[in-house]
Amino acid sequence: MNSELAKLERFLKIRPLYFDEETKEFIWLDTRLLPFEEVYRRTRDYRRVAEAIRSLEIRGAPAIGVSAAFGMALAALESKARSVEELLRELEEAKRVLASTRPTAYNLFWALDRVMGRASRDALSGDPGKVSEGVVDEAMKIYVEDVKTNVEIGRIGSKLIENGSRVLTHCNTGALATAGFGTALGIVRYAWYEGKSVEVITTETRPVLQGARLNVWELKKEGIPFKLIVDSAVAIVMKRGLVDLAIVGADRIVLTGHVANKIGTLQVALAANYAGKPFYVAAPTSTVQRSWDAESIVIEERGKDEVITVMGRAQLTLKDIEVYNPAFDVTPPELISGIVTERGIATKPYSESLPKLLS
Amino acid sequence: MNSELAKLERFLKIRPLYFDEETKEFIWLDTRLLPFEEVYRRTRDYRRVAEAIRSLEIRGAPAIGVSAAFGMALAALESKARSVEELLRELEEAKRVLASTRPTAYNLFWALDRVMGRASRDALSGDPGKVSEGVVDEAMKIYVEDVKTNVEIGRIGSKLIENGSRVLTHCNTGALATAGFGTALGIVRYAWYEGKSVEVITTETRPVLQGARLNVWELKKEGIPFKLIVDSAVAIVMKRGLVDLAIVGADRIVLTGHVANKIGTLQVALAANYAGKPFYVAAPTSTVQRSWDAESIVIEERGKDEVITVMGRAQLTLKDIEVYNPAFDVTPPELISGIVTERGIATKPYSESLPKLLS
């Protein structure tokens, strides 16, 4: 496994999360403290992983999925179960705790199901040690695959980026949103590595400021030129011709081509369509739910502190007020120019192209 | 004049700015400190008024216009000119200083031209004392007219608000953006005074947070129910049917019906049109420039500190980055359901209805 990872080394300048095979600890960069402090956290307790996901120390659908898989690995490693049945019960409990952290990111449920599937298959051996090893192995596989998938999304998506392109993005979809490298921002990174001249226009992405904090940190690290704008400036920036295309990530995609992503994505899509600019989504196929029901997508509503403060540090307004804080919105397929995955670019009609890509 | 104002008393619960005829001071509420502190500032120096406009202690196109008129009054009062020519030169200099504060708000130039027009007419008397008195009188007229105009906009616009309406608004267009009462928020206020049940959905309005700070302060004072959302949530809130109509203000309107207003207004208009909800603009006719050239509207670009900090109090991200911070955008007429003025509601085609309203 590590030899595969070694081959990806040059794409892993930023390692936002990983498993330390010697100490058996899961380690992650606390994204809440960026760009001011680079603090890595570590744990052997899957409940702490759940807490890190819930509190946004770890965020971004692929990163959440991979972290949840490692959470399962920690649960397996801490288990003292003497039977396969006992171990499976403990793993089911860990899965329940990890699944309850964030409702929208599909990769979370995908990763947990995949790890439990492996455990169920290995359970036939009747050996809890083998089941436990399998869970750790599966988590590592999910991790390495995510990096590979991102690089492949970057390679495929880079074709959309001409030399000199100005790319608008919303929220963070870079290394910090994945096991490494990134999805939408991974495409920009790949194009940059290929020697193309690019400029990123990033929104700040209120309320949690993934653009202002995380994109700024990643882009500075890479030396990729960028401009920061408030979320409200997207339409005028598009209309004034300061952007060639928009690329965003996804938290959940269904087979109709409806895309749930960070609150504000729908407004970026509307602005791009209004200004006649392409609007792309980039995500691994692990973000695609095999469902035809866009209405069933659960939109997480978060607490009001996110809105009335800046990362809990400064108060923006009075405390005793009503706030509506949906964390995601859903962009309909007709506004989307293409969905870039590691298996190719799906185009309209998505209800045909997405199932074909997944088959 | 004061008797006219006395009649408007019940519409002036909040007096954001006024002229103290005894002390000859211009007095204003420093909106930068709201909603945490209510601090009134006072001066006899027009340069200080210019500074208050430039630094956003006073903001909102009608408030800027009225304040600039009072700035001219202060310039006239401080003058020791012994001839009309000398006084006019001093007034021209004051006008130049006040006009250079903010480039987009049309009311600023309208008010300055109106005051200078009065001075030019009174100059025929050859008496600098009479010119000076005329300037003060004209400023007071502009002030009282603005309040009356707002109340009339409220009366006319209230017809758009059914009992139980949920009104989305962007930026502050209440008492704090005018001489008192407000334009778009004045309509909501009028409907509320009429006994209608209303709910306001206000954006926070980054970067200066006029929604989160000023609308919250005004709406709490009135007891009008409201919810605060981030700017990025407008489209989903519209699409989910949580809003019945949107009303915003304007900084400059041209005869084609193009409306320059706070950055993000275009995105609200796009979202409303996408969701099939009416999108109205409310402004006094003093905001309408007699021009057919939407391209000529100057969009103010402000400094990066507004974006990388919260009101200078908390740092959001790294300092040494590039920021693009346009303060306004332009919404085209085809996205606008109607423009509410004190002379009635203009509808499409605006190139016919607006000149008719103004004639």
XYZ file of C-alpha atoms in Angstrom:
718
model
C 0.000 0.000 0.000
C 2.751 2.426 0.961
C 4.525 1.788 -2.330
C 1.399 2.997 -4.091
C 1.402 6.073 -1.879
C 5.087 6.666 -2.595
C 4.241 6.955 -6.296
C 1.803 9.748 -5.435
C 4.334 11.611 -3.295
C 4.611 14.652 -5.564
C 0.847 15.173 -5.328
C 0.939 15.096 -1.538
C 2.627 18.357 -0.610
C -0.159 18.858 1.893
C -1.089 15.827 4.014
C -4.256 16.874 5.820
C -4.881 13.464 7.409
C -3.251 10.053 7.625
C -2.847 6.949 9.737
C 0.405 6.394 11.605
C 0.979 2.675 11.240
C 3.603 2.594 13.976
C 1.703 4.383 16.727
C -1.692 3.271 15.390
C -2.917 6.848 15.620
C -5.105 8.813 13.248
C -3.579 12.243 12.621
C -5.184 15.317 11.078
C -4.617 18.991 10.520
C -7.145 21.046 12.491
C -8.578 23.173 9.675
C -10.389 25.461 12.113
C -7.084 27.084 13.056
C -5.890 27.717 9.498
C -4.475 29.904 8.032
C -3.045 31.232 11.288
C -1.796 28.048 12.935
C -0.861 24.628 11.537
C -1.761 22.235 14.318
C -1.937 18.483 13.843
C -4.195 16.498 16.198
C -3.903 12.770 16.880
C -6.044 10.100 18.512
C -6.621 6.400 18.955
C -10.303 6.991 19.836
C -12.930 6.858 17.072
C -15.212 9.080 19.198
C -12.612 11.823 18.908
C -12.647 11.384 15.128
C -16.433 11.816 15.192
C -15.992 14.961 17.275
C -13.388 16.305 14.825
C -15.832 15.801 11.949
C -18.760 17.311 13.830
C -16.804 20.398 14.879
C -15.286 20.967 11.413
C -11.693 20.273 12.418
C -12.023 17.919 9.455
C -14.414 18.942 6.663
C -14.986 18.348 2.963
C -16.952 15.295 1.828
C -13.987 13.123 0.727
C -11.975 14.002 3.865
C -14.976 13.160 6.029
C -15.353 9.793 4.287
C -11.694 8.841 4.670
C -11.615 10.003 8.297
C -14.717 7.987 9.107
C -13.036 4.921 7.594
C -10.023 5.500 9.841
C -12.447 5.997 12.735
C -13.691 2.458 12.059
C -10.078 1.264 11.967
C -9.496 2.790 15.419
C -12.673 1.110 16.708
C -11.395 -2.234 15.428
C -7.967 -1.690 16.958
C -9.313 -0.680 20.374
C -11.681 -3.643 20.478
C -11.067 -6.401 22.970
C -13.868 -8.483 21.467
C -13.257 -12.210 21.695
C -15.809 -13.153 19.051
C -16.605 -11.912 15.581
C -20.187 -11.196 16.691
C -18.989 -8.982 19.545
C -16.586 -7.134 17.246
C -19.285 -6.551 14.614
C -21.582 -5.138 17.315
C -18.836 -2.735 18.388
C -18.157 -1.760 14.789
C -21.877 -1.132 14.220
C -21.866 1.161 17.254
C -18.790 3.030 15.943
C -20.495 3.327 12.567
C -23.591 4.758 14.224
C -21.546 7.384 16.097
C -19.518 8.349 13.019
C -22.593 8.433 10.745
C -24.399 10.845 13.065
C -21.801 13.606 12.666
C -22.852 15.261 9.389
C -25.941 14.321 7.378
C -25.210 15.639 3.877
C -21.731 14.419 2.832
C -22.460 11.193 0.956
C -18.849 9.948 1.150
C -19.335 9.499 4.891
C -22.024 6.854 4.434
C -20.278 5.355 1.422
C -17.037 4.860 3.392
C -18.780 3.456 6.478
C -20.772 1.002 4.351
C -17.652 -0.078 2.516
C -15.737 -0.765 5.722
C -18.677 -2.668 7.247
C -19.033 -4.634 4.017
C -15.419 -5.736 4.308
C -15.921 -6.647 7.967
C -18.989 -8.715 7.085
C -17.112 -10.592 4.390
C -14.114 -11.212 6.654
C -16.488 -12.296 9.431
C -17.031 -15.561 7.583
C -13.531 -16.533 8.749
C -14.830 -16.550 12.335
C -11.604 -14.826 13.398
C -12.000 -11.407 15.068
C -8.301 -10.671 14.508
C -8.733 -11.129 10.780
C -11.850 -8.914 10.763
C -9.969 -6.223 12.621
C -7.023 -6.362 10.236
C -9.426 -6.197 7.312
C -11.062 -3.038 8.650
C -7.694 -1.305 9.006
C -6.690 -2.508 5.550
C -9.945 -1.260 4.006
C -9.520 2.178 5.616
C -5.996 2.406 4.202
C -7.333 1.384 0.784
C -10.015 4.079 0.932
C -7.335 6.593 1.871
C -4.926 5.727 -0.928
C -7.742 5.445 -3.444
C -8.959 8.909 -2.525
C -5.564 10.429 -3.300
C -5.333 8.486 -6.579
C -8.893 9.461 -7.471
C -8.159 13.126 -6.843
C -5.089 13.066 -9.040
C -7.124 11.391 -11.769
C -9.888 14.007 -11.428
C -7.122 16.615 -11.720
C -5.695 14.998 -14.849
C -9.085 14.684 -16.530
C -10.363 18.093 -15.400
C -7.196 19.913 -16.373
C -8.327 19.628 -19.999
C -10.990 22.206 -19.129
C -8.335 24.710 -18.067
C -6.688 26.604 -20.886
C -3.425 28.403 -20.391
C -4.247 31.726 -18.726
C -7.638 30.599 -17.401
C -9.241 32.446 -14.512
C -11.141 29.935 -12.407
C -13.770 30.914 -9.867
C -14.295 28.515 -6.980
C -16.433 28.383 -3.874
C -15.574 26.697 -0.571
C -12.427 24.600 -0.178
C -12.054 21.555 -2.395
C -8.303 21.278 -2.178
C -5.999 18.942 -0.283
C -7.725 20.009 2.944
C -11.101 18.665 1.782
C -9.781 15.236 0.836
C -7.108 12.701 1.736
C -4.833 15.009 -0.252
C -4.590 16.955 -3.539
C -8.247 17.950 -3.897
C -11.149 17.795 -6.329
C -12.139 21.145 -7.907
C -9.014 22.826 -6.559
C -7.137 19.626 -7.466
C -7.975 20.356 -11.117
C -6.467 23.823 -10.792
C -3.450 22.319 -9.001
C -2.963 19.717 -11.745
C -3.148 22.386 -14.457
C -0.620 24.459 -12.494
C 1.711 21.440 -12.157
C 1.420 20.988 -15.928
C 2.838 24.469 -16.300
C -0.345 26.294 -17.222
C -0.778 29.860 -16.081
C -3.943 30.087 -13.963
C -5.587 32.551 -11.622
C -8.089 31.509 -8.964
C -10.926 33.775 -7.857
C -12.057 32.343 -4.546
C -15.103 33.360 -2.585
C -14.601 33.764 1.151
C -17.424 31.228 1.754
C -19.313 32.439 4.787
C -20.035 31.422 7.422
C -17.030 29.131 8.050
C -14.740 30.926 5.563
C -13.299 27.856 3.872
C -12.374 30.105 0.940
C -10.829 32.973 2.901
C -9.000 30.652 5.293
C -8.297 27.333 3.567
C -8.052 28.228 -0.134
C -5.857 31.189 0.767
C -3.582 28.898 2.805
C -3.353 26.224 0.077
C -2.943 28.614 -2.841
C -0.219 30.590 -1.105
C 1.590 27.338 -0.334
C 1.500 26.389 -4.027
C 2.270 29.885 -5.283
C -0.853 29.873 -7.458
C -2.062 33.464 -8.050
C -5.468 34.214 -6.595
C -7.912 36.933 -5.613
C -10.294 36.785 -2.665
C -13.850 38.105 -3.046
C -16.911 38.148 -0.799
C -19.597 35.610 -1.738
C -21.838 38.431 -2.932
C -19.371 39.518 -5.598
C -19.627 36.348 -7.716
C -22.257 37.647 -10.150
C -20.543 40.957 -10.923
C -17.139 39.281 -11.245
C -18.684 36.838 -13.740
C -20.610 39.531 -15.580
C -17.558 41.775 -15.871
C -15.639 39.005 -17.620
C -13.071 38.506 -14.854
C -13.679 34.734 -14.825
C -13.474 32.098 -17.590
C -15.113 29.209 -15.778
C -16.310 28.080 -12.363
C -15.483 24.734 -10.744
C -16.837 23.621 -7.384
C -16.911 20.373 -5.430
C -19.846 18.328 -4.186
C -21.054 16.839 -0.931
C -23.649 14.614 -2.551
C -24.700 13.997 -6.138
C -27.750 11.964 -7.159
C -28.314 10.230 -10.505
C -30.524 13.039 -11.825
C -27.454 15.307 -11.697
C -28.641 17.366 -8.729
C -25.603 18.449 -6.711
C -25.646 19.255 -3.006
C -22.682 21.427 -2.116
C -21.658 24.253 0.218
C -24.298 26.924 0.715
C -23.911 29.501 -2.062
C -23.058 27.009 -4.812
C -26.499 27.479 -6.364
C -25.844 31.229 -6.547
C -22.499 30.623 -8.252
C -24.273 28.372 -10.777
C -26.993 30.980 -11.399
C -24.379 33.713 -11.857
C -22.290 31.578 -14.231
C -25.324 30.708 -16.333
C -26.427 34.347 -16.365
C -22.970 35.450 -17.519
C -22.668 32.605 -20.039
C -19.679 30.982 -18.315
C -19.229 27.224 -17.838
C -20.042 25.864 -14.393
C -18.395 22.520 -13.547
C -18.631 20.203 -10.557
C -15.697 17.956 -9.595
C -16.107 14.962 -7.272
C -15.111 11.341 -6.915
C -17.764 8.760 -7.813
C -17.895 7.974 -4.071
C -19.885 11.227 -3.759
C -22.614 9.885 -6.054
C -25.575 8.353 -4.287
C -27.398 5.701 -6.310
C -30.692 7.520 -5.919
C -33.018 9.280 -8.333
C -34.586 11.376 -5.611
C -33.092 14.875 -5.343
C -35.809 15.843 -2.867
C -34.490 13.263 -0.414
C -31.139 15.020 -0.011
C -30.872 16.058 3.636
C -29.624 19.635 4.022
C -27.769 20.058 7.295
C -28.790 23.093 9.343
C -26.058 24.267 11.659
C -26.093 26.431 14.771
C -26.434 30.198 14.824
C -23.019 30.802 16.367
C -21.427 30.178 12.974
C -23.347 33.140 11.563
C -23.254 35.627 14.435
C -19.541 35.145 15.076
C -16.423 34.660 12.985
C -15.144 31.219 13.922
C -16.180 31.946 17.497
C -13.549 34.661 17.757
C -15.431 37.880 17.046
C -19.083 38.709 17.560
C -20.739 40.166 14.438
C -24.081 41.099 15.897
C -26.424 40.625 18.827
C -26.776 37.138 20.284
C -30.500 36.907 20.948
C -31.685 36.809 17.359
C -33.069 34.175 15.021
C -30.718 32.746 12.414
C -31.334 30.310 9.575
C -28.075 28.545 8.744
C -28.372 25.820 6.097
C -24.877 24.471 5.350
C -25.638 23.304 1.816
C -27.830 23.965 -1.179
C -28.810 21.901 -4.203
C -27.922 22.934 -7.749
C -30.142 21.420 -10.447
C -28.609 19.621 -13.450
C -29.707 22.198 -16.018
C -27.276 24.740 -14.523
C -24.271 22.363 -14.618
C -21.947 22.187 -17.652
C -20.284 18.938 -16.588
C -19.431 16.708 -13.620
C -15.766 15.728 -13.530
C -15.084 12.348 -11.879
C -12.112 9.995 -11.860
C -13.946 7.973 -14.493
C -14.502 10.828 -16.917
C -16.667 13.903 -17.353
C -20.418 13.355 -17.192
C -22.473 15.739 -19.305
C -26.189 16.344 -19.866
C -28.399 14.437 -19.636
C -26.881 13.325 -16.327
C -29.607 10.754 -15.788
C -27.927 8.861 -18.635
C -24.265 9.833 -18.284
C -23.936 9.345 -14.506
C -25.295 5.762 -14.393
C -23.049 4.952 -17.396
C -19.956 6.277 -15.561
C -20.809 4.239 -12.478
C -21.534 0.972 -14.276
C -40.056 73.518 8.454
C -40.111 72.063 11.936
C -43.890 71.959 11.889
C -43.676 69.723 8.838
C -41.216 67.522 10.695
C -43.507 67.438 13.727
C -46.208 65.886 11.539
C -43.766 63.087 10.648
C -42.828 62.465 14.279
C -44.373 58.993 14.492
C -42.236 57.875 11.528
C -39.039 59.105 13.168
C -38.471 56.647 15.994
C -34.880 56.441 14.823
C -33.180 59.747 13.987
C -29.905 58.739 12.356
C -28.873 62.299 11.451
C -30.105 65.862 11.928
C -29.063 69.484 12.233
C -29.133 71.146 15.627
C -30.411 74.628 14.849
C -29.346 76.000 18.234
C -25.741 74.822 18.285
C -25.448 74.837 14.477
C -24.014 71.344 14.615
C -24.618 68.397 12.331
C -25.269 65.275 14.413
C -25.246 61.642 13.307
C -25.334 58.123 14.675
C -22.035 56.348 13.962
C -23.361 53.253 12.181
C -19.985 51.514 12.347
C -20.478 50.888 16.053
C -23.979 49.410 15.774
C -25.519 47.192 17.021
C -23.180 47.187 20.026
C -22.964 50.892 20.822
C -25.230 53.841 20.011
C -22.856 56.753 19.683
C -23.864 60.114 18.212
C -21.126 62.262 16.668
C -21.353 66.010 16.081
C -19.415 68.603 14.132
C -19.436 72.120 12.699
C -16.808 71.167 10.097
C -17.911 69.969 6.670
C -14.595 68.120 6.272
C -15.584 65.951 9.208
C -18.889 65.200 7.456
C -16.919 64.141 4.367
C -14.775 61.912 6.572
C -17.882 60.374 8.176
C -19.248 59.522 4.718
C -15.948 58.150 3.445
C -15.424 55.942 6.512
C -19.024 54.637 6.523
C -20.037 56.244 9.807
C -22.850 57.467 7.558
C -23.884 55.227 4.659
C -26.875 54.571 2.425
C -27.448 56.731 -0.646
C -30.232 58.968 0.763
C -28.359 59.453 4.075
C -25.220 60.351 2.156
C -27.129 62.910 0.088
C -28.754 64.577 3.093
C -25.479 64.608 5.035
C -23.638 66.182 2.126
C -26.321 68.895 1.993
C -25.762 69.570 5.698
C -22.019 69.565 4.981
C -22.643 72.427 2.561
C -24.683 74.188 5.250
C -21.738 73.895 7.669
C -19.406 75.280 4.990
C -21.733 78.261 4.523
C -21.978 78.829 8.284
C -18.212 78.681 8.864
C -17.508 81.078 5.986
C -16.190 84.540 6.719
C -16.506 85.524 3.067
C -17.269 89.181 2.544
C -18.481 88.794 -1.018
C -20.845 86.436 -2.787
C -18.015 85.459 -5.165
C -15.756 84.473 -2.278
C -18.546 82.490 -0.624
C -19.394 80.655 -3.870
C -15.697 79.731 -4.282
C -15.681 78.308 -0.745
C -18.904 76.413 -1.377
C -17.476 74.980 -4.608
C -14.468 73.760 -2.624
C -16.738 72.169 0.010
C -18.748 70.557 -2.761
C -15.551 69.145 -4.303
C -14.482 67.643 -0.961
C -17.913 66.154 -0.235
C -18.353 64.837 -3.804
C -15.044 62.969 -3.632
C -16.143 60.732 -0.750
C -18.135 57.987 -2.525
C -18.518 57.694 -6.309
C -21.636 55.530 -6.752
C -24.434 57.003 -4.579
C -26.276 59.308 -6.967
C -28.087 61.173 -4.177
C -24.741 62.642 -3.146
C -24.316 64.504 -6.440
C -28.005 65.303 -6.672
C -27.984 66.962 -3.217
C -24.770 68.891 -3.829
C -26.052 70.179 -7.176
C -29.330 71.196 -5.604
C -27.649 73.156 -2.822
C -25.283 74.866 -5.264
C -28.206 75.667 -7.535
C -29.919 77.437 -4.653
C -26.718 79.316 -3.819
C -26.346 80.414 -7.450
C -29.915 81.706 -7.538
C -29.545 83.521 -4.208
C -26.216 84.963 -5.400
C -28.131 87.339 -7.628
C -29.000 89.240 -4.441
C -25.308 90.148 -4.041
C -25.657 89.411 -0.317
C -23.424 86.630 1.089
C -25.547 86.449 4.230
C -28.626 85.659 2.148
C -26.707 83.011 0.146
C -25.528 81.406 3.361
C -29.026 81.362 4.847
C -30.337 79.878 1.596
C -27.840 77.032 1.719
C -28.843 76.117 5.281
C -32.518 76.367 4.316
C -32.024 74.140 1.258
C -30.215 71.503 3.336
C -33.108 71.484 5.826
C -35.563 71.173 2.924
C -33.649 68.194 1.506
C -33.671 66.606 4.968
C -37.395 67.017 5.585
C -38.225 66.000 2.028
C -36.218 62.815 2.423
C -38.250 61.783 5.457
C -41.523 62.644 3.683
C -40.386 60.817 0.563
C -39.523 57.710 2.559
C -42.898 57.648 4.250
C -44.569 58.017 0.849
C -42.459 55.173 -0.583
C -43.559 53.144 2.441
C -47.238 53.975 1.871
C -47.084 53.140 -1.836
C -44.865 50.068 -1.434
C -46.891 48.642 1.427
C -49.490 47.602 -1.165
C -46.999 44.968 -2.294
C -46.932 43.440 1.186
C -49.784 41.102 1.970
C -50.605 40.161 5.521
C -48.179 37.410 6.528
C -45.603 38.247 3.844
C -42.021 37.093 4.243
C -39.764 39.750 2.743
C -36.132 39.132 1.857
C -33.867 42.164 1.897
C -30.186 42.839 1.328
C -28.083 45.566 2.955
C -29.663 48.212 5.179
C -32.288 50.474 3.648
C -33.966 51.480 6.867
C -33.899 54.653 8.930
C -30.119 54.315 9.132
C -29.714 54.605 5.349
C -31.805 57.767 5.040
C -32.786 60.894 6.951
C -35.188 58.559 8.754
C -37.744 55.770 8.168
C -36.087 54.081 5.163
C -36.797 52.958 1.613
C -37.021 49.166 1.127
C -37.088 48.571 4.874
C -39.362 51.613 5.134
C -41.931 49.679 3.111
C -41.766 46.808 5.585
C -41.962 49.300 8.444
C -45.030 50.979 6.939
C -46.772 47.626 6.441
C -45.937 46.752 10.063
C -47.334 50.103 11.284
C -50.491 49.326 9.298
C -50.855 46.200 11.411
C -49.780 43.642 8.852
C -47.940 40.584 10.038
C -44.553 40.443 8.289
C -41.293 38.560 8.609
C -38.012 39.881 7.277
C -35.270 37.582 6.002
C -32.161 39.726 5.997
C -28.804 38.815 4.518
C -25.793 39.650 6.645
C -24.368 41.706 3.719
C -20.650 41.142 3.740
C -18.232 42.771 3.910
C -19.562 45.633 6.056
C -22.468 43.626 7.521
C -25.172 46.241 7.114
C -27.710 43.418 7.356
C -26.269 41.615 10.370
C -25.539 44.835 12.244
C -27.959 47.538 11.117
C -31.071 45.628 10.047
C -30.825 43.529 13.193
C -30.617 46.702 15.300
C -33.543 48.417 13.546
C -35.803 45.372 13.381
C -35.276 44.538 17.042
C -36.080 48.151 17.944
C -39.371 47.891 16.015
C -40.168 44.395 17.208
C -40.532 43.173 13.624
C -39.785 39.419 13.419
C -36.749 38.543 11.330
C -34.231 35.862 10.474
C -30.586 36.462 9.632
C -28.948 34.459 6.827
C -25.538 34.549 5.168
C -25.512 36.153 1.715
C -24.922 32.752 0.125
C -28.206 31.368 1.463
C -30.471 33.643 -0.608
C -31.042 31.210 -3.493
C -31.927 28.207 -1.334
C -34.159 30.286 0.917
C -35.980 31.534 -2.188
C -36.141 28.111 -3.790
C -37.451 26.483 -0.621
C -40.380 28.881 -0.570
C -39.344 30.656 2.653
C -39.725 34.065 1.007
C -42.652 35.746 -0.777
C -40.838 38.696 -2.300
C -37.558 40.571 -2.222
C -37.183 44.337 -1.839
C -33.864 46.154 -1.928
C -32.757 49.772 -2.137
C -30.637 51.536 -4.742
C -27.540 53.706 -4.863
C -28.069 54.815 -8.438
C -30.751 54.117 -11.035
C -30.515 55.154 -14.686
C -33.411 55.657 -17.096
C -32.959 52.239 -18.712
C -33.918 50.723 -15.341
C -30.425 49.464 -14.479
C -29.981 49.612 -10.706
C -26.646 49.971 -8.946
C -26.923 48.749 -5.379
C -24.909 46.997 -2.662
C -22.716 44.155 -3.909
C -24.804 40.984 -3.981
C -28.026 42.639 -5.151
C -27.601 41.103 -8.612
C -27.387 37.658 -6.984
C -30.576 38.314 -5.027
C -32.288 39.337 -8.278
C -31.029 36.217 -10.086
C -32.184 33.999 -7.215
C -35.623 35.650 -7.076
C -36.111 35.280 -10.825
C -34.923 31.664 -10.670
C -37.391 30.925 -7.863
C -40.216 32.865 -9.527
C -40.485 35.444 -6.715
C -40.980 39.187 -7.281
C -37.891 41.358 -6.940
C -38.578 45.042 -6.177
C -36.330 48.065 -5.821
C -37.341 51.001 -3.586
C -35.714 54.416 -3.871
C -36.550 58.106 -3.948
C -36.490 59.766 -7.382
C -33.382 61.613 -6.157
C -31.556 58.301 -6.745
C -32.450 58.367 -10.454
C -29.777 59.809 -12.698
C -31.114 61.342 -15.918
C -28.841 59.170 -18.032
C -29.458 56.364 -20.501
C -25.993 54.948 -20.066
C -25.836 52.016 -17.625
C -22.212 51.377 -18.615
C -21.236 54.775 -17.225
C -22.193 53.852 -13.646
C -19.029 54.040 -11.578
C -18.635 51.029 -9.273
C -16.665 51.950 -6.182
C -13.861 49.548 -5.285
C -12.992 49.635 -1.603
C -9.902 48.544 0.289
C -9.015 44.973 1.174
C -9.223 45.496 4.929
C -13.023 45.347 4.680
C -12.761 41.795 3.338
C -9.890 40.356 5.378
C -11.235 41.674 8.669
C -14.612 42.057 10.328
C -15.058 45.792 10.772
C -11.352 46.010 11.601
C -11.928 44.018 14.804
C -11.027 40.453 13.850
C -8.676 39.178 11.192
C -10.284 36.566 8.903
C -7.251 35.519 6.950
C -3.686 36.423 6.021
C -2.904 40.049 5.286
C -0.577 39.797 2.303
C -3.095 38.599 -0.258
C -4.899 40.098 -3.227
C -8.530 41.072 -2.715
C -11.107 42.375 -5.180
C -13.724 44.380 -3.279
C -16.333 46.075 -5.460
C -18.911 47.758 -3.197
C -21.787 47.630 -5.693
C -23.151 45.727 -8.620
C -25.650 46.564 -11.353
C -28.928 44.685 -11.768
C -30.429 44.876 -15.264
C -34.076 45.940 -15.763
C -35.271 42.548 -17.013
C -34.699 41.065 -13.529
C -36.672 43.795 -11.710
C -40.430 43.467 -11.048
C -40.929 47.130 -10.175
C -39.193 50.257 -8.858
C -41.079 51.862 -5.977
C -40.623 55.641 -5.718
C -42.473 58.405 -3.870
C -44.215 59.161 -7.170
C -45.497 55.650 -7.776
C -44.237 52.250 -8.906
C -42.399 52.139 -12.223
C -42.766 48.887 -14.163
C -41.333 47.490 -17.393
C -40.411 48.959 -19.754
C -38.512 51.258 -17.383
C -37.210 53.349 -20.268
C -40.810 54.573 -20.612
C -42.091 54.408 -17.022
C -39.122 56.078 -15.305
C -39.018 59.215 -17.492
C -42.815 59.449 -17.077
C -42.517 59.336 -13.251
C -39.848 62.030 -13.316
C -41.612 64.419 -15.680
